[in-house]
GROMACS .gro file of C-alpha atoms in nm:
model
  193
    1MET     CA    1  -1.363 -16.459  15.753
    2ILE     CA    2  -1.364 -16.207  16.104
    3ALA     CA    3  -0.964 -16.336  16.179
    4LEU     CA    4  -0.911 -16.220  15.831
    5LEU     CA    5  -1.031 -15.897  15.884
    6VAL     CA    6  -0.907 -15.853  16.243
    7VAL     CA    7  -0.527 -15.926  15.994
    8ALA     CA    8  -0.634 -15.698  15.751
    9CYS     CA    9  -0.737 -15.389  15.980
   10GLU     CA   10  -0.351 -15.467  16.156
   11VAL     CA   11  -0.163 -15.427  15.855
   12ALA     CA   12  -0.415 -15.155  15.680
   13PHE     CA   13  -0.356 -14.959  16.090
   14TRP     CA   14   0.034 -15.000  15.940
   15VAL     CA   15  -0.033 -14.853  15.623
   16LEU     CA   16  -0.170 -14.584  15.757
   17LEU     CA   17   0.019 -14.458  16.024
   18ALA     CA   18   0.366 -14.492  15.760
   19ALA     CA   19   0.159 -14.313  15.502
   20GLY     CA   20   0.036 -14.022  15.778
   21LEU     CA   21   0.409 -14.012  15.870
   22ALA     CA   22   0.522 -14.020  15.486
   23LEU     CA   23   0.333 -13.779  15.409
   24ARG     CA   24   0.366 -13.534  15.727
   25TYR     CA   25   0.759 -13.554  15.665
   26VAL     CA   26   0.871 -13.651  15.364
   27ALA     CA   27   0.587 -13.482  15.136
   28ARG     CA   28   0.595 -13.183  15.377
   29LYS     CA   29   0.234 -13.189  15.423
   30PRO     CA   30   0.164 -13.229  15.806
   31LYS     CA   31  -0.238 -13.098  15.766
   32LEU     CA   32  -0.289 -13.436  15.523
   33GLY     CA   33  -0.064 -13.668  15.725
   34ALA     CA   34  -0.313 -13.547  16.045
   35ALA     CA   35  -0.542 -13.603  15.799
   36VAL     CA   36  -0.470 -13.979  15.676
   37LEU     CA   37  -0.408 -14.109  16.048
   38LEU     CA   38  -0.712 -13.947  16.175
   39CYS     CA   39  -0.850 -14.202  15.921
   40GLU     CA   40  -0.682 -14.469  16.172
   41PRO     CA   41  -1.088 -14.536  16.377
   42LEU     CA   42  -1.254 -14.591  16.075
   43LEU     CA   43  -1.049 -14.899  16.071
   44GLU     CA   44  -1.198 -15.022  16.404
   45VAL     CA   45  -1.563 -14.926  16.304
   46VAL     CA   46  -1.533 -15.093  16.004
   47LEU     CA   47  -1.435 -15.443  16.226
   48LEU     CA   48  -1.744 -15.338  16.479
   49VAL     CA   49  -2.008 -15.357  16.171
   50VAL     CA   50  -1.901 -15.630  16.013
   51THR     CA   51  -1.826 -15.852  16.287
   52ALA     CA   52  -2.225 -15.721  16.445
   53ILE     CA   53  -2.348 -15.783  16.113
   54ASP     CA   54  -2.198 -16.193  16.155
   55LEU     CA   55  -2.315 -16.234  16.471
   56LYS     CA   56  -2.704 -16.143  16.391
   57SER     CA   57  -2.624 -16.332  16.060
   58GLY     CA   58  -2.636 -16.633  16.339
   59ALA     CA   59  -2.252 -16.717  16.354
   60GLU     CA   60  -2.215 -16.906  16.613
   61PRO     CA   61  -1.980 -16.671  16.880
   62ASP     CA   62  -1.634 -16.781  16.841
   63TRP     CA   63  -1.258 -16.696  16.927
   64LYS     CA   64  -1.269 -16.479  16.654
   65HIS     CA   65  -1.503 -16.272  16.781
   66GLY     CA   66  -1.357 -16.261  17.075
   67LEU     CA   67  -1.070 -16.180  16.910
   68ALA     CA   68  -1.259 -15.890  16.708
   69ALA     CA   69  -1.307 -15.708  17.048
   70VAL     CA   70  -0.974 -15.768  17.191
   71TYR     CA   71  -0.810 -15.539  16.905
   72ILE     CA   72  -1.060 -15.253  16.901
   73GLY     CA   73  -1.071 -15.234  17.215
   74PHE     CA   74  -0.609 -15.175  17.256
   75THR     CA   75  -0.654 -14.967  16.973
   76VAL     CA   76  -0.867 -14.788  17.170
   77GLY     CA   77  -0.656 -14.776  17.464
   78LEU     CA   78  -0.344 -14.808  17.284
   79GLY     CA   79  -0.336 -14.699  16.905
   80HIS     CA   80  -0.268 -14.350  16.991
   81HIS     CA   81  -0.023 -14.390  17.218
   82THR     CA   82   0.151 -14.588  16.961
   83ILE     CA   83   0.092 -14.380  16.691
   84LYS     CA   84   0.267 -14.079  16.881
   85LYS     CA   85   0.566 -14.298  16.991
   86VAL     CA   86   0.622 -14.431  16.627
   87ASP     CA   87   0.583 -13.976  16.561
   88ALA     CA   88   0.856 -13.942  16.754
   89TRP     CA   89   1.083 -14.217  16.659
   90VAL     CA   90   1.053 -14.136  16.236
   91ALA     CA   91   1.080 -13.776  16.393
   92HIS     CA   92   1.449 -13.828  16.518
   93ARG     CA   93   1.537 -14.095  16.359
   94TRP     CA   94   1.575 -13.970  15.996
   95PHE     CA   95   1.427 -13.597  16.024
   96GLY     CA   96   1.671 -13.451  16.295
   97GLY     CA   97   1.335 -13.434  16.588
   98PRO     CA   98   1.467 -13.472  16.940
   99PRO     CA   99   1.531 -13.744  17.103
  100PRO     CA  100   1.214 -13.957  17.265
  101VAL     CA  101   1.166 -13.963  17.571
  102LYS     CA  102   1.252 -14.273  17.760
  103PRO     CA  103   1.025 -14.368  18.027
  104PRO     CA  104   1.205 -14.295  18.367
  105LYS     CA  105   1.404 -14.554  18.583
  106TYR     CA  106   1.389 -14.464  18.915
  107GLY     CA  107   1.170 -14.381  19.218
  108ARG     CA  108   0.849 -14.199  19.222
  109ALA     CA  109   0.920 -14.088  18.825
  110ARG     CA  110   0.885 -14.422  18.703
  111ALA     CA  111   0.572 -14.536  18.948
  112VAL     CA  112   0.379 -14.260  18.761
  113HIS     CA  113   0.501 -14.355  18.443
  114GLU     CA  114   0.411 -14.736  18.521
  115TRP     CA  115   0.074 -14.617  18.638
  116ARG     CA  116   0.031 -14.377  18.320
  117THR     CA  117   0.043 -14.719  18.110
  118ALA     CA  118  -0.130 -14.984  18.307
  119ALA     CA  119  -0.402 -14.681  18.271
  120ARG     CA  120  -0.383 -14.706  17.879
  121TRP     CA  121  -0.381 -15.120  17.926
  122ILE     CA  122  -0.703 -15.088  18.172
  123LEU     CA  123  -0.843 -14.879  17.918
  124ALA     CA  124  -0.854 -15.132  17.629
  125ALA     CA  125  -0.881 -15.451  17.835
  126ALA     CA  126  -1.236 -15.217  17.969
  127VAL     CA  127  -1.300 -15.143  17.597
  128ALA     CA  128  -1.308 -15.479  17.510
  129LEU     CA  129  -1.457 -15.602  17.824
  130GLY     CA  130  -1.776 -15.381  17.689
  131LEU     CA  131  -1.750 -15.551  17.361
  132LEU     CA  132  -1.742 -15.888  17.487
  133GLN     CA  133  -2.020 -15.770  17.697
  134ALA     CA  134  -2.214 -15.633  17.417
  135ALA     CA  135  -2.185 -15.885  17.214
  136ILE     CA  136  -2.313 -16.152  17.520
  137TRP     CA  137  -2.669 -15.927  17.472
  138TYR     CA  138  -2.702 -15.869  17.129
  139VAL     CA  139  -2.652 -16.352  17.149
  140GLY     CA  140  -2.864 -16.354  17.393
  141PRO     CA  141  -2.923 -16.624  17.665
  142GLY     CA  142  -3.008 -16.886  17.405
  143GLY     CA  143  -2.613 -16.910  17.178
  144ASP     CA  144  -2.301 -17.060  17.341
  145ILE     CA  145  -2.129 -16.737  17.508
  146SER     CA  146  -1.891 -16.951  17.621
  147THR     CA  147  -1.574 -16.813  17.422
  148LEU     CA  148  -1.686 -16.467  17.467
  149GLN     CA  149  -1.702 -16.480  17.856
  150SER     CA  150  -1.315 -16.652  17.852
  151TRP     CA  151  -1.220 -16.373  17.634
  152GLN     CA  152  -1.323 -16.152  17.936
  153GLN     CA  153  -1.168 -16.291  18.190
  154LYS     CA  154  -0.874 -16.338  17.997
  155MET     CA  155  -0.928 -15.920  18.045
  156GLY     CA  156  -0.989 -15.919  18.382
  157LEU     CA  157  -0.596 -16.119  18.399
  158VAL     CA  158  -0.501 -15.796  18.235
  159ILE     CA  159  -0.600 -15.556  18.412
  160GLY     CA  160  -0.524 -15.754  18.758
  161ILE     CA  161  -0.112 -15.795  18.543
  162ASN     CA  162  -0.132 -15.404  18.511
  163LEU     CA  163  -0.262 -15.270  18.860
  164ILE     CA  164   0.008 -15.518  19.012
  165ILE     CA  165   0.261 -15.433  18.815
  166ALA     CA  166   0.223 -15.030  18.885
  167GLY     CA  167   0.129 -15.092  19.224
  168GLY     CA  168   0.511 -15.246  19.253
  169TYR     CA  169   0.654 -14.959  19.172
  170THR     CA  170   0.476 -14.769  19.378
  171LEU     CA  171   0.549 -15.023  19.706
  172PHE     CA  172   0.906 -15.117  19.548
  173PRO     CA  173   1.048 -14.828  19.400
  174LYS     CA  174   1.392 -14.877  19.261
  175GLN     CA  175   1.578 -14.639  19.404
  176ALA     CA  176   1.858 -14.448  19.187
  177PRO     CA  177   2.215 -14.481  19.217
  178LYS     CA  178   2.402 -14.225  19.504
  179ASP     CA  179   2.613 -14.061  19.200
  180ALA     CA  180   2.356 -14.001  18.909
  181ASP     CA  181   2.268 -13.741  18.794
  182ALA     CA  182   1.937 -13.606  18.702
  183ASP     CA  183   1.886 -13.644  18.321
  184ALA     CA  184   1.972 -14.001  18.439
  185VAL     CA  185   1.648 -14.040  18.685
  186GLY     CA  186   1.470 -13.874  18.372
  187ARG     CA  187   1.129 -13.738  18.399
  188GLU     CA  188   0.840 -13.755  18.163
  189PRO     CA  189   0.665 -13.531  18.011
  190ALA     CA  190   0.323 -13.473  18.296
  191ASP     CA  191   0.102 -13.477  17.919
  192ARG     CA  192   0.229 -13.803  17.886
  193LEU     CA  193  -0.113 -13.992  17.882
   0.00000   0.00000   0.00000
């Protein structure tokens, strides 16, 4: 049941996103569209509550419970950014908005972009780690927590990979070609996290 609920939450995420953007741009009701988009976190609350009830009812923790924690973590870390990116793309593609800001390609600007990206992924993994640890404590020492611990190891790997990628762009920045203009090098606005 938990795995189906994770899938349902993912589908509902995209349905709510489409509905919110349709209300915002097609129906010209931006406040109502924003209200629909603000319902997105309720999906994670439902998933968290159902997972906790399932564990409390005596279910053995398995990969599905870990997946639920990871899904919630990744929605917390990456959901807002995803919504902003899709919103900018829809506004540009169909409603005459400015083109979405492309990530910079070179130098310090690219390194900063990669650290922002890494921060989002690390936040997602940290939230998942916290939820997995809470589930381990919730189950207690008598339960089989090996699958939850294996999810924790995977989240540690996600953090490590993102640190390596961002660190690589910092230590070995790609230099812009000499004939590139400032627009080709690109800059990402400072408020984008």
